[in-house]
Amino acid sequence: MNKKKGSAEPKNYLKLFWQIFGGLFGGMILLFLLAYWGLLGAIPSFDELENPNSNEATEIISSDGVVIGKFYLENRVPIKYADLPDHLVKALVATEDERFYEHSGIDARGTLRAISAAGGSGGASTITQQLAKQLYHGEGSKNIIVRLIQKSVEWVIATKLERQYTKQEIIAMYLNKTDFVNTAVGIRSAAQVYLGKEPKDLTIDEAAMFVGMLKNPSLFNPVRRLDAVRERRNVVLHQMEKNGFLTTAQKEFYQKKPLVLNFKPESHIQGSATYFREYLRDFMKKWTKENKKPDGTDYDIYRDGLKIYVTIDSRMQLYAEQSVVQHLSNLQEEFFFQNKKNENAPFNNITEAETNKIIDRAMKNSDRWKEMSAKGFSEEQIKKSFNVKTKMTVFAWEKNFAKEENIDLNSMKNFKDTIMTPKDSILYHKFFLQTGMMAMEPQTGDVKVWVGGIDYKHFQYDHVGQGARQVGSTFKPFVYATAIDQLKMSPCDSIIDSPFTMPKGKWGIDEAWTPKNSSGSYNGMVTLKSALAKSLNTVTAKLIDRVGPQHVVDMTKRLGVSSKIPVQPAIALGAVDITVSDMVGAFATFANQGVYNKPQIISKIEDKNGVILYTSKPESRDVLSSDISYAIIKLLEGVTESGTGARLRYGSTSEGYKRVTGLPYKFRNPIAGKTGTSQNNSDGWFIGMVPNLATGVWVGNEDRAANFKRTHYGQGATMALPIWGLFMTKCYADVTLNVSQKPFEKPNDLSIKVDCYRAAAPVVSDSTAVKKEEVNTTEFDF
C-alpha cells in the first residue's frame, strides 16, 4: 500500500508541473494574442511603423559644412547605419543582444532563461524589444501586472519591426533613439557632446563607453561618475572579447586606456554664433507661418529635423568671436580703471534722477520683474525684492585675453558667483562694453560673421540686427558719394577746410549751425581724399550744404539703410542711429561696383529627407556707377593710408597704446575703411573692406550715458578698429578662406580722377568752368 502511494506521488508532481507549464505557456500565448489584437493597448499600424514619431533636431549648417547649432526639444540628429563604425555595432550586439542576428525580435532562449532565474540572470529584452519600448511607451511600469502587459505589447511590436525593417535599420534606429543624457539624444549627438566628434570617428574604447551607458545612462553618466563608466566600459570590452570581436591583448590594451572627454553640452545660450542663432530662430518662426507642409500644417523647427544651410562661415565666426574677447577683455580693464573715482559710475554727465530712470527701465525689462508680475505681485513688492541681497552668477571676464591668439571659447569661464542685490547687479552689468560685428561678401550679400554681443547668456540684446546706434563719421562716405554723384567731383578735387556756419532757416534748421573739427583746428586747402582721411567735419558740412540733406537721405536709403533718417544737415556728421547690418550692407555696395546686395543669412532649407523647401533669392539693385563707387573706395583707402585708420598699417606698441589690442597689425594690402565716433564717445565704429569681404564693428556700452571721458579711448580707432585688425589678421593666416589681399578692381575707362599725386591747380571760383582734361584737380571754394 505504501509502495503504491510512493509511486503515485512522482506522477502527481509531474502532472502538476505540466499543468502549471501549460497554464503559463497558454497564458503567454493568450497574452500575446490579446496584445496582437490590440486589446491590451494600441498597436502601431503599418504606416506608423514606417514613420515612427521622432523629435528630430533642426540643424544649422554653416557655409563650410559645420553644424554650428540646433533647435530642438530633444537634441537628436539621426544617423544612417552606413555612418556607424563597425566596432560600435559589434560592441552593441556583444553586450545587449548576442543572438541579435538569429532571432526575429524575441529571443526565446533568453526569455526562458530569465523566467527560470526569476530575472536573476539579467534582462531578456532584445535590441528590437528595447527599440519598441523606446518608440511606443517609454519607461517600463513598476507594477508587475502592467509591466507584463507592456512586455507583451513590446513582443508584438518587436516582431512587426523585424518584418518591417532590416537588422541594420533596427540598430540605427535604436542608437538614434537612445537618450545619453546631458542634452545628447542619439549616438550622433552623444559623440558630439561628450567627445566633440562624429560617430564614424569613435575609437573602440569610446564606442564601448557609449554602449556601456545604454544599461542606465543616468547611472553611467561620464560627467558625474567617470570611474563607474570606466568599469562599465571594460565590461563591454570583455563582452567583445568573449564574442570574438577583440583579442585578449586588444581587450587589455583598451581597458587600460583612460576616459578622456571633450564635453561640450549643446545649448542655445552657448557655442558658436549664439546671437545669430537667436536671430535665425525669429526668422524661422515667421518662415514656418508663411511656408506650410503639403498637408497645410506648420513646420516645427523643434521636431521636424529641418536642415538650415546658412551663409555664416564657422572659421570666420570663430576668429571674430576670439577677436572680440581679446580686445574687449583688455579695453574693459581701462574702463573700470577710469571709473574708479566716478561717483555715478559707469555714467557720465547725467543727473541722479536720470540714473534712476535708467535703472528702473532695466528692472522693468528684467525676467525677475516679468515673472513676479505674472504671479500677481504688486509693483511695490517687486521693487522691494530688487533690494534684497541674494546669491547669483554675474558676468566677469575670466582674465585679460589680449595676448592669447587661439582662445578656446568653450573653456572660458567668464562669470563669477557673488552675493548682491538684483538692483546692484543691473548697475554692475551696465559697466561692460558691448559690441556688434558683421562681415559679408559684397558680391553675394552672404553674411559670414555675426557677433551680436560679448556673452549671450548675460546680455541678450543683439547689437547687429536689433541695436541701432549713432554712427558718427562712418556716415560721411554717404555724403561724399552724393557729392561726387551730384556735383561730379573727384577724390582729388580740393576744398577749403575753414570755419563754416550754416545760417538759421537754411535746409529747415531752427538756429545757425557751426560744426567744428574734432582737433579744433583747420587745414586750409585739402583734397576730398585728405578731408575724409582726417574726418574733417567742416568739409562734410560744406558738401551737404551744396547737395542738400534730402539728396543725402535718398542716397543712404538706396544703399539699403532702413533707419528713419531726419532730413537735416546734422546727419552729415553722423547724428543718426543705424544698425551694424545696414551699415555693412551700405558700405559693401562701394566694394561691389555700385551694386547693392541685401545681406542674406540663409542659402537653403531642407526637410529631414533632403527635399529643398526654400532657396534664397538675392535682392540687389544698381545704386551708383562703377566709376563713382571706385572713387569712394579710393577715398576710403585714404583713411587707412594716412587718416584715422592708419594704425592698421603703423602703430606703436608702447605702453600708451596697450589698449589698442594687437598692435602692430602691419597690413600692406589696400584697405578701404572708415572710423566713427559719436557724441560723448558713446559709440566707436570701424568699417573696413577688402575686395571680397566687408566687415563692420561697433563698440559701446548698453546705455549711451556710460562712456569713456577721453576720446583717446572712446574713439572708433581705439574701441572698434582693433577688433577688425585682429579678425583680419586671423583670416589672412587661414589661407583656406581666400580673403583677398589684392587691390580693388578698377573700372575700364575710369572717368573720375582718383590718383592725387600731382600738384594742385590754382584756386578757381564755383562759377568758373573747369575742363577735367586741362587740369589735374578742381578746387571748390565753398
mmCIF file of N, CA, C and O in Angstrom, residues 431 436 460 598:
data_model
loop_
_atom_site.group_PDB
_atom_site.id
_atom_site.type_symbol
_atom_site.label_atom_id
_atom_site.label_comp_id
_atom_site.label_asym_id
_atom_site.label_seq_id
_atom_site.Cartn_x
_atom_site.Cartn_y
_atom_site.Cartn_z
ATOM 1 N N PHE A 431 28.355 98.377 -16.703
ATOM 2 C CA PHE A 431 29.749 98.753 -16.894
ATOM 3 C C PHE A 431 30.353 98.137 -18.159
ATOM 4 O O PHE A 431 31.340 98.656 -18.680
ATOM 5 N N GLY A 436 28.865 94.931 -31.627
ATOM 6 C CA GLY A 436 28.109 94.350 -32.733
ATOM 7 C C GLY A 436 29.068 94.244 -33.902
ATOM 8 O O GLY A 436 29.760 95.216 -34.233
ATOM 9 N N GLN A 460 21.493 89.617 -23.787
ATOM 10 C CA GLN A 460 20.800 89.008 -24.909
ATOM 11 C C GLN A 460 20.342 90.000 -25.977
ATOM 12 O O GLN A 460 19.704 89.609 -26.949
ATOM 13 N N LYS A 598 21.400 92.984 -50.690
ATOM 14 C CA LYS A 598 20.857 92.920 -49.330
ATOM 15 C C LYS A 598 21.519 91.775 -48.570
ATOM 16 O O LYS A 598 21.617 90.656 -49.082
#
